[in-house]
Amino acid sequence: MHNCLVAQSGGPTVAINSSLAGVIQGAINSQYFDKIYGSLNGVQGLLNGRLMDLTKKVEETPMFIDLLQKSPSMYLGSCRYQLPDYSEDDAPYAYIFNKFEEYEIDAFFYIGGNDSMDTVDKLNAYAQQIGNPIKIVGIPKTIDNDLCVTDHTPGYGSAAKYVASTLLEIGHDTSIYPINSVTIVEIMGRDAGWLAGSSVLARNSYNHAPHLIYLPEVAFNEAEFIEDVKAAIEKYNNVVIAVSEGIKDADGKYISATTAVEDTFGHSQLSGTGKCLEYIIKENLQVKVRSVEINILQRSAAHMSSVTDIGEAFRLGMHAVKVATDGKSGVMVTAVRKSNDPYAVDMGDTDVKNVAGLVKHVPREWINERGNDVTQEFIDYAYPLILGEPVVKYQRGIPDYLDVSHLYPENK
């Protein structure tokens, strides 16, 4: 038999299930694969023997693929498991490849971000080492939009839409009182400011919020920050500031690093950047100030997703199947932008080594000289990615998503 396996990893996005749906649809359309399996909780599902028959799910659940496209988070669950170097410890690899053989897997699709592409690279290298012909293909996702080569990542457009909408609503909220105030909005983005930069899309003919935007790509200067806030208060009264969680000082130290801990991949887990800036303003300016952290809300709001984002995620999933059946392995599928107006992208692929362990930053020329705003080039880049509103099914007044109880502990 010819079967394929798909898994999801890392942090969730609104669009990652759409890529999963694309893989399922692409595998069905290919007429090459007999069964499609899903590994629950990423590669850990393989190590723990937790596989789901997705072919059966499609057959038994009406409109399964359509519902999957519009459901948030990760239907197959996730993990943050780092494979060791197989030259030092090949036991996990041997177990995983035994599972591949047991389930007659010809292709493995891994949907995730930077660290997930590291897993794709390692599994592909091991397959080549032992002469196994399995095709291993990565599919990008991350709201951070920090994967190299691909023009943008599925999940970013929807998160950007949520961030911009939220900043517009905060702009309305802060404008009602005739007093001076500052509202700081902390937005995800450890080393790249793509998501905080997308807050600029909240601005329109009457709304100037966010009035200041700070990204990790430019060193944070406290004295200049205070000057910026003073000037903005004089001009606008009520100031809204969008800040990336990962802003650093001139020495490269995270502003919130005093409380940061590291995950299994060695990344600092940041929080409190907005609160740090709140304290700075309180100590230097006599104004009302508060900070809010959007946190996980920006990555799970399927009711406010971008149709462009969801559609491209689905296309990338389908393209991954084509890449595998064409005989490619050790690659990540990519979006290649052809034009901004009219907006158009093609699907491509790149060696996963061009992605794993690397970070794509916002170009410095897309940030103003002062480092407190983004330029028109950023707007032209981000704007097409947030377009389109999905038709979401509602039940009892709230969105009706796919049942994910198979991920609960009692169902292990």
Tab-separated table of C-alpha atoms in Angstrom:
chain	number	residue	atom	x	y	z
A	1	MET	CA	0.000	0.000	0.000
A	2	HIS	CA	0.973	3.635	-0.449
A	3	ASN	CA	0.084	5.643	2.658
A	4	CYS	CA	1.031	9.090	3.907
A	5	LEU	CA	1.313	10.618	7.342
A	6	VAL	CA	0.853	14.227	8.453
A	7	ALA	CA	1.545	15.958	11.765
A	8	GLN	CA	1.486	19.459	13.245
A	9	SER	CA	3.987	21.065	15.589
A	10	GLY	CA	4.889	24.256	17.450
A	11	GLY	CA	2.467	27.026	18.323
A	12	PRO	CA	-1.028	27.040	16.804
A	13	THR	CA	-2.350	29.410	14.164
A	14	VAL	CA	-5.749	29.989	12.634
A	15	ALA	CA	-4.504	28.624	9.282
A	16	ILE	CA	-2.569	25.485	10.245
A	17	ASN	CA	-5.659	23.283	10.048
A	18	SER	CA	-6.266	24.602	6.552
A	19	SER	CA	-2.828	23.308	5.536
A	20	LEU	CA	-3.779	19.964	7.082
A	21	ALA	CA	-7.001	20.042	5.054
A	22	GLY	CA	-4.934	20.791	1.946
A	23	VAL	CA	-2.718	17.760	2.559
A	24	ILE	CA	-5.766	15.534	2.993
A	25	GLN	CA	-7.451	16.876	-0.141
A	26	GLY	CA	-4.209	16.720	-2.114
A	27	ALA	CA	-3.616	13.124	-1.073
A	28	ILE	CA	-7.158	12.178	-2.080
A	29	ASN	CA	-6.847	13.958	-5.423
A	30	SER	CA	-3.486	12.328	-6.171
A	31	GLN	CA	-5.086	8.856	-6.210
A	32	TYR	CA	-1.646	7.612	-5.181
A	33	PHE	CA	-2.170	7.238	-1.453
A	34	ASP	CA	-4.460	4.554	-0.082
A	35	LYS	CA	-4.649	5.914	3.465
A	36	ILE	CA	-3.916	9.211	5.175
A	37	TYR	CA	-2.807	9.027	8.792
A	38	GLY	CA	-2.400	11.839	11.303
A	39	SER	CA	0.095	11.737	14.176
A	40	LEU	CA	-1.344	13.189	17.374
A	41	ASN	CA	0.971	15.691	19.085
A	42	GLY	CA	3.585	15.920	16.347
A	43	VAL	CA	6.534	13.522	16.254
A	44	GLN	CA	5.700	12.575	19.828
A	45	GLY	CA	2.610	10.863	18.468
A	46	LEU	CA	4.884	8.605	16.442
A	47	LEU	CA	7.020	7.883	19.477
A	48	ASN	CA	3.914	7.191	21.579
A	49	GLY	CA	2.037	5.226	18.917
A	50	ARG	CA	-0.847	7.715	18.651
A	51	LEU	CA	-1.957	7.732	15.017
A	52	MET	CA	-5.375	8.667	13.649
A	53	ASP	CA	-6.932	7.380	10.426
A	54	LEU	CA	-7.841	10.627	8.652
A	55	THR	CA	-9.230	8.781	5.618
A	56	LYS	CA	-11.862	7.319	7.916
A	57	LYS	CA	-12.578	10.764	9.413
A	58	VAL	CA	-13.273	12.181	5.952
A	59	GLU	CA	-15.622	9.314	5.183
A	60	GLU	CA	-17.518	9.498	8.480
A	61	THR	CA	-17.710	13.267	9.094
A	62	PRO	CA	-19.853	15.362	6.743
A	63	MET	CA	-18.003	18.405	5.374
A	64	PHE	CA	-14.911	17.379	7.369
A	65	ILE	CA	-12.366	19.109	5.115
A	66	ASP	CA	-14.419	22.310	4.916
A	67	LEU	CA	-14.909	22.414	8.711
A	68	LEU	CA	-11.231	21.666	9.241
A	69	GLN	CA	-10.234	24.666	7.136
A	70	LYS	CA	-12.205	26.995	9.380
A	71	SER	CA	-11.341	25.513	12.778
A	72	PRO	CA	-8.654	27.191	14.906
A	73	SER	CA	-5.571	25.760	16.574
A	74	MET	CA	-4.325	22.280	15.659
A	75	TYR	CA	-6.692	19.373	15.044
A	76	LEU	CA	-3.875	16.861	15.470
A	77	GLY	CA	-2.394	18.564	18.494
A	78	SER	CA	1.171	19.759	18.878
A	79	CYS	CA	4.463	19.239	20.632
A	80	ARG	CA	7.750	21.025	21.184
A	81	TYR	CA	9.927	17.934	21.005
A	82	GLN	CA	13.493	18.319	19.740
A	83	LEU	CA	15.029	15.284	18.081
A	84	PRO	CA	18.629	14.626	19.096
A	85	ASP	CA	21.432	14.391	16.552
A	86	TYR	CA	21.051	10.867	15.174
A	87	SER	CA	24.825	10.395	15.198
A	88	GLU	CA	24.673	10.709	18.983
A	89	ASP	CA	21.349	8.993	19.669
A	90	ASP	CA	19.499	7.224	16.880
A	91	ALA	CA	16.991	5.392	19.089
A	92	PRO	CA	14.088	7.831	18.426
A	93	TYR	CA	14.817	7.692	14.704
A	94	ALA	CA	14.843	3.909	14.611
A	95	TYR	CA	11.492	3.833	16.411
A	96	ILE	CA	9.952	6.464	14.119
A	97	PHE	CA	11.130	4.733	10.946
A	98	ASN	CA	9.850	1.397	12.240
A	99	LYS	CA	6.458	3.100	12.556
A	100	PHE	CA	6.787	4.395	9.006
A	101	GLU	CA	7.400	0.811	7.860
A	102	GLU	CA	4.590	-0.610	9.997
A	103	TYR	CA	2.049	1.806	8.522
A	104	GLU	CA	3.566	1.618	5.007
A	105	ILE	CA	4.248	5.345	4.913
A	106	ASP	CA	5.634	6.690	1.638
A	107	ALA	CA	5.461	10.391	2.562
A	108	PHE	CA	5.546	12.341	5.819
A	109	PHE	CA	4.295	15.930	5.940
A	110	TYR	CA	5.230	18.102	8.921
A	111	ILE	CA	3.402	21.406	9.347
A	112	GLY	CA	5.196	23.857	11.587
A	113	GLY	CA	7.622	26.691	12.081
A	114	ASN	CA	11.363	27.068	12.312
A	115	ASP	CA	11.976	24.287	14.825
A	116	SER	CA	9.663	21.940	12.945
A	117	MET	CA	11.756	22.472	9.822
A	118	ASP	CA	14.761	21.386	11.892
A	119	THR	CA	12.882	18.134	12.541
A	120	VAL	CA	12.171	17.737	8.813
A	121	ASP	CA	15.863	18.252	8.073
A	122	LYS	CA	16.950	15.674	10.667
A	123	LEU	CA	14.434	13.038	9.587
A	124	ASN	CA	15.357	13.503	5.929
A	125	ALA	CA	19.080	13.216	6.725
A	126	TYR	CA	18.453	9.995	8.649
A	127	ALA	CA	16.352	8.584	5.792
A	128	GLN	CA	19.209	9.245	3.391
A	129	GLN	CA	21.691	7.713	5.838
A	130	ILE	CA	19.796	4.416	5.994
A	131	GLY	CA	18.705	4.466	2.338
A	132	ASN	CA	14.982	4.824	3.058
A	133	PRO	CA	13.076	6.322	0.060
A	134	ILE	CA	10.363	8.016	2.178
A	135	LYS	CA	9.630	11.610	1.144
A	136	ILE	CA	9.689	14.102	4.015
A	137	VAL	CA	8.229	17.530	3.281
A	138	GLY	CA	7.802	20.583	5.497
A	139	ILE	CA	4.813	22.923	5.323
A	140	PRO	CA	5.312	26.384	6.859
A	141	LYS	CA	3.216	27.998	9.556
A	142	THR	CA	3.771	30.679	12.168
A	143	ILE	CA	2.048	33.901	13.118
A	144	ASP	CA	5.533	35.375	13.601
A	145	ASN	CA	6.133	35.265	9.818
A	146	ASP	CA	9.842	34.692	10.460
A	147	LEU	CA	10.597	31.739	8.150
A	148	CYS	CA	13.170	32.444	5.464
A	149	VAL	CA	12.700	32.029	1.693
A	150	THR	CA	8.894	31.916	1.713
A	151	ASP	CA	7.324	35.350	1.122
A	152	HIS	CA	5.099	34.871	4.153
A	153	THR	CA	3.805	32.085	6.355
A	154	PRO	CA	0.264	30.765	6.756
A	155	GLY	CA	-1.138	32.058	10.022
A	156	TYR	CA	0.474	35.471	9.764
A	157	GLY	CA	-2.257	37.094	7.653
A	158	SER	CA	-5.037	36.059	10.027
A	159	ALA	CA	-3.087	37.078	13.134
A	160	ALA	CA	-2.242	40.403	11.485
A	161	LYS	CA	-5.929	40.927	10.752
A	162	TYR	CA	-6.753	40.281	14.412
A	163	VAL	CA	-3.990	42.592	15.645
A	164	ALA	CA	-5.031	45.435	13.330
A	165	SER	CA	-8.708	45.040	14.248
A	166	THR	CA	-7.871	45.016	17.944
A	167	LEU	CA	-5.697	48.120	17.675
A	168	LEU	CA	-8.503	49.945	15.840
A	169	GLU	CA	-10.939	49.034	18.607
A	170	ILE	CA	-8.449	50.091	21.282
A	171	GLY	CA	-8.072	53.366	19.401
A	172	HIS	CA	-11.817	53.897	19.695
A	173	ASP	CA	-11.798	52.952	23.368
A	174	THR	CA	-8.993	55.310	24.372
A	175	SER	CA	-10.410	58.303	22.529
A	176	ILE	CA	-13.517	58.777	24.675
A	177	TYR	CA	-11.978	60.684	27.620
A	178	PRO	CA	-10.565	64.243	27.293
A	179	ILE	CA	-7.441	63.395	29.276
A	180	ASN	CA	-3.881	62.378	28.497
A	181	SER	CA	-3.402	58.620	28.453
A	182	VAL	CA	-1.079	55.939	27.086
A	183	THR	CA	-2.079	52.393	26.219
A	184	ILE	CA	0.693	49.906	25.452
A	185	VAL	CA	-0.227	46.802	23.457
A	186	GLU	CA	2.268	43.934	23.651
A	187	ILE	CA	2.213	41.713	20.562
A	188	MET	CA	3.906	38.365	19.922
A	189	GLY	CA	7.233	38.290	18.091
A	190	ARG	CA	10.379	37.141	19.846
A	191	ASP	CA	13.014	38.057	17.257
A	192	ALA	CA	11.057	39.499	14.333
A	193	GLY	CA	8.537	42.329	14.354
A	194	TRP	CA	6.229	41.286	11.528
A	195	LEU	CA	3.181	40.905	13.751
A	196	ALA	CA	3.661	44.095	15.765
A	197	GLY	CA	4.282	45.916	12.492
A	198	SER	CA	0.924	44.724	11.155
A	199	SER	CA	-0.768	46.931	13.759
A	200	VAL	CA	-0.187	49.787	11.291
A	201	LEU	CA	-3.090	48.408	9.253
A	202	ALA	CA	-5.465	49.700	11.958
A	203	ARG	CA	-4.940	53.261	10.761
A	204	ASN	CA	-7.578	54.876	8.566
A	205	SER	CA	-8.827	58.349	7.653
A	206	TYR	CA	-9.708	59.215	11.267
A	207	ASN	CA	-7.787	56.719	13.409
A	208	HIS	CA	-4.045	57.293	13.930
A	209	ALA	CA	-3.564	54.450	16.415
A	210	PRO	CA	-1.128	52.913	16.910
A	211	HIS	CA	0.764	56.175	17.198
A	212	LEU	CA	4.090	54.458	17.882
A	213	ILE	CA	5.367	51.021	16.809
A	214	TYR	CA	8.504	49.337	18.179
A	215	LEU	CA	10.052	46.218	16.618
A	216	PRO	CA	12.995	43.986	17.659
A	217	GLU	CA	14.898	44.888	14.490
A	218	VAL	CA	15.822	48.308	15.945
A	219	ALA	CA	17.565	48.644	19.329
A	220	PHE	CA	15.244	50.119	21.954
A	221	ASN	CA	16.448	53.392	23.451
A	222	GLU	CA	14.666	54.380	26.651
A	223	ALA	CA	15.478	58.098	26.420
A	224	GLU	CA	14.191	58.294	22.840
A	225	PHE	CA	11.119	56.297	23.830
A	226	ILE	CA	10.215	58.865	26.489
A	227	GLU	CA	10.707	61.672	23.971
A	228	ASP	CA	8.518	59.842	21.433
A	229	VAL	CA	5.707	59.372	23.949
A	230	LYS	CA	5.854	63.024	25.089
A	231	ALA	CA	5.597	64.258	21.502
A	232	ALA	CA	2.728	61.887	20.722
A	233	ILE	CA	0.776	62.974	23.819
A	234	GLU	CA	1.123	66.629	22.838
A	235	LYS	CA	-0.259	65.843	19.405
A	236	TYR	CA	-2.915	63.203	20.117
A	237	ASN	CA	-3.770	63.302	23.874
A	238	ASN	CA	-4.523	59.564	23.948
A	239	VAL	CA	-1.594	57.509	22.673
A	240	VAL	CA	-1.613	53.852	21.666
A	241	ILE	CA	1.724	52.056	21.382
A	242	ALA	CA	2.235	48.716	19.626
A	243	VAL	CA	5.314	46.857	20.814
A	244	SER	CA	6.803	43.503	19.932
A	245	GLU	CA	7.451	41.252	22.940
A	246	GLY	CA	11.038	40.770	21.749
A	247	ILE	CA	12.371	44.340	21.684
A	248	LYS	CA	15.983	44.556	22.848
A	249	ASP	CA	18.404	47.248	24.001
A	250	ALA	CA	21.621	48.205	22.221
A	251	ASP	CA	23.428	45.299	23.913
A	252	GLY	CA	20.940	42.818	22.489
A	253	LYS	CA	19.291	42.161	25.846
A	254	TYR	CA	15.528	41.610	25.855
A	255	ILE	CA	13.701	44.392	27.699
A	256	SER	CA	11.771	41.702	29.588
A	257	ALA	CA	14.734	39.308	29.912
A	258	THR	CA	14.876	39.507	33.696
A	259	THR	CA	11.939	37.095	33.900
A	260	ALA	CA	12.552	35.109	30.723
A	261	VAL	CA	12.907	31.320	30.737
A	262	GLU	CA	13.920	29.075	27.845
A	263	ASP	CA	11.962	26.372	26.032
A	264	THR	CA	13.352	23.026	24.853
A	265	PHE	CA	14.844	24.662	21.774
A	266	GLY	CA	16.643	27.318	23.850
A	267	HIS	CA	14.320	30.192	22.936
A	268	SER	CA	13.537	32.813	25.572
A	269	GLN	CA	9.890	32.687	26.603
A	270	LEU	CA	9.080	36.359	26.929
A	271	SER	CA	6.338	38.269	28.683
A	272	GLY	CA	6.103	41.537	30.502
A	273	THR	CA	7.533	43.838	27.819
A	274	GLY	CA	4.398	45.972	27.873
A	275	LYS	CA	4.529	46.132	31.653
A	276	CYS	CA	8.202	47.226	31.533
A	277	LEU	CA	7.288	50.116	29.217
A	278	GLU	CA	4.339	50.970	31.446
A	279	TYR	CA	6.708	51.377	34.404
A	280	ILE	CA	9.071	53.533	32.332
A	281	ILE	CA	6.232	55.901	31.442
A	282	LYS	CA	4.918	56.005	35.018
A	283	GLU	CA	8.353	56.966	36.292
A	284	ASN	CA	8.870	59.731	33.738
A	285	LEU	CA	5.459	61.111	32.723
A	286	GLN	CA	2.426	62.149	34.727
A	287	VAL	CA	-0.227	60.451	32.596
A	288	LYS	CA	-2.693	57.618	32.904
A	289	VAL	CA	-1.022	54.489	31.488
A	290	ARG	CA	-1.965	50.871	31.097
A	291	SER	CA	-0.559	47.872	29.235
A	292	VAL	CA	-2.371	44.961	27.640
A	293	GLU	CA	-0.975	41.724	26.252
A	294	ILE	CA	-2.868	40.172	23.350
A	295	ASN	CA	-1.014	36.878	23.857
A	296	ILE	CA	-2.671	33.720	22.485
A	297	LEU	CA	-5.799	35.560	21.320
A	298	GLN	CA	-4.012	36.684	18.150
A	299	ARG	CA	-3.351	33.108	17.055
A	300	SER	CA	-6.717	31.468	17.754
A	301	ALA	CA	-9.361	33.887	16.455
A	302	ALA	CA	-10.801	31.829	13.596
A	303	HIS	CA	-13.909	34.020	13.516
A	304	MET	CA	-11.646	36.864	12.334
A	305	SER	CA	-9.374	34.958	9.974
A	306	SER	CA	-8.242	36.081	6.551
A	307	VAL	CA	-9.678	34.242	3.557
A	308	THR	CA	-6.430	34.964	1.720
A	309	ASP	CA	-4.490	33.308	4.533
A	310	ILE	CA	-6.782	30.289	4.825
A	311	GLY	CA	-6.807	29.773	1.061
A	312	GLU	CA	-3.036	29.945	0.711
A	313	ALA	CA	-2.544	27.559	3.634
A	314	PHE	CA	-4.791	25.059	1.866
A	315	ARG	CA	-2.908	25.515	-1.423
A	316	LEU	CA	0.432	24.957	0.298
A	317	GLY	CA	-0.865	21.728	1.833
A	318	MET	CA	-1.974	20.476	-1.571
A	319	HIS	CA	1.322	21.588	-3.138
A	320	ALA	CA	3.259	19.621	-0.528
A	321	VAL	CA	1.564	16.438	-1.729
A	322	LYS	CA	2.511	17.231	-5.322
A	323	VAL	CA	6.111	17.901	-4.286
A	324	ALA	CA	6.269	14.522	-2.531
A	325	THR	CA	4.695	12.582	-5.398
A	326	ASP	CA	7.122	14.327	-7.758
A	327	GLY	CA	9.904	12.680	-5.782
A	328	LYS	CA	11.235	15.568	-3.691
A	329	SER	CA	12.251	15.223	-0.058
A	330	GLY	CA	13.921	17.407	2.554
A	331	VAL	CA	12.173	20.516	1.257
A	332	MET	CA	9.699	23.077	2.586
A	333	VAL	CA	6.955	24.358	0.329
A	334	THR	CA	6.895	28.142	-0.128
A	335	ALA	CA	4.715	31.036	-1.228
A	336	VAL	CA	6.316	33.115	-3.981
A	337	ARG	CA	4.804	36.588	-4.394
A	338	LYS	CA	4.351	37.687	-7.994
A	339	SER	CA	2.817	41.113	-7.389
A	340	ASN	CA	1.135	43.298	-4.754
A	341	ASP	CA	-1.504	44.871	-6.989
A	342	PRO	CA	-3.150	42.733	-8.157
A	343	TYR	CA	-1.983	40.430	-5.410
A	344	ALA	CA	-0.773	37.065	-6.683
A	345	VAL	CA	1.389	34.218	-5.387
A	346	ASP	CA	2.745	30.984	-6.809
A	347	MET	CA	3.652	27.882	-4.833
A	348	GLY	CA	7.260	26.724	-4.782
A	349	ASP	CA	9.701	24.852	-2.556
A	350	THR	CA	13.179	25.197	-1.077
A	351	ASP	CA	15.743	22.963	0.585
A	352	VAL	CA	14.730	22.868	4.250
A	353	LYS	CA	18.333	23.709	5.186
A	354	ASN	CA	17.583	27.214	3.897
A	355	VAL	CA	14.962	27.589	6.639
A	356	ALA	CA	15.856	25.496	9.685
A	357	GLY	CA	17.492	27.516	12.441
A	358	LEU	CA	17.237	30.832	10.599
A	359	VAL	CA	15.084	33.933	11.185
A	360	LYS	CA	13.636	36.322	8.589
A	361	HIS	CA	13.615	39.868	9.945
A	362	VAL	CA	11.618	42.894	8.871
A	363	PRO	CA	13.898	44.764	6.426
A	364	ARG	CA	15.448	47.792	8.120
A	365	GLU	CA	14.311	49.990	5.239
A	366	TRP	CA	10.700	49.059	6.074
A	367	ILE	CA	11.118	50.754	9.468
A	368	ASN	CA	11.394	54.541	9.766
A	369	GLU	CA	14.711	56.160	10.648
A	370	ARG	CA	13.669	56.887	14.235
A	371	GLY	CA	12.702	53.250	14.740
A	372	ASN	CA	9.207	54.002	16.057
A	373	ASP	CA	7.059	53.237	13.010
A	374	VAL	CA	6.940	51.223	9.783
A	375	THR	CA	6.982	52.509	6.209
A	376	GLN	CA	4.632	52.289	3.252
A	377	GLU	CA	6.618	49.303	1.944
A	378	PHE	CA	5.565	47.333	5.012
A	379	ILE	CA	1.935	48.330	4.516
A	380	ASP	CA	2.009	47.324	0.843
A	381	TYR	CA	3.469	43.951	1.834
A	382	ALA	CA	1.088	43.141	4.702
A	383	TYR	CA	-2.201	44.581	3.473
A	384	PRO	CA	-3.100	41.895	0.872
A	385	LEU	CA	-2.562	39.143	3.433
A	386	ILE	CA	-5.454	40.194	5.697
A	387	LEU	CA	-8.143	40.401	3.026
A	388	GLY	CA	-11.336	38.383	2.918
A	389	GLU	CA	-13.780	37.314	5.620
A	390	PRO	CA	-14.721	33.647	6.087
A	391	VAL	CA	-18.232	32.314	6.501
A	392	VAL	CA	-18.082	30.708	9.940
A	393	LYS	CA	-20.796	28.346	11.128
A	394	TYR	CA	-22.345	29.360	14.475
A	395	GLN	CA	-24.247	27.342	17.050
A	396	ARG	CA	-25.878	28.786	20.181
A	397	GLY	CA	-24.389	32.163	19.291
A	398	ILE	CA	-20.734	31.089	19.167
A	399	PRO	CA	-18.556	29.546	16.419
A	400	ASP	CA	-19.096	25.846	15.773
A	401	TYR	CA	-15.699	24.179	15.333
A	402	LEU	CA	-14.565	20.586	14.881
A	403	ASP	CA	-14.558	18.361	17.964
A	404	VAL	CA	-10.989	17.971	19.313
A	405	SER	CA	-11.787	15.733	22.296
A	406	HIS	CA	-9.507	13.071	20.793
A	407	LEU	CA	-6.648	15.195	22.187
A	408	TYR	CA	-7.919	15.082	25.773
A	409	PRO	CA	-6.046	12.951	28.339
A	410	GLU	CA	-8.995	10.631	28.965
A	411	ASN	CA	-8.957	9.616	25.290
A	412	LYS	CA	-5.307	8.588	25.163
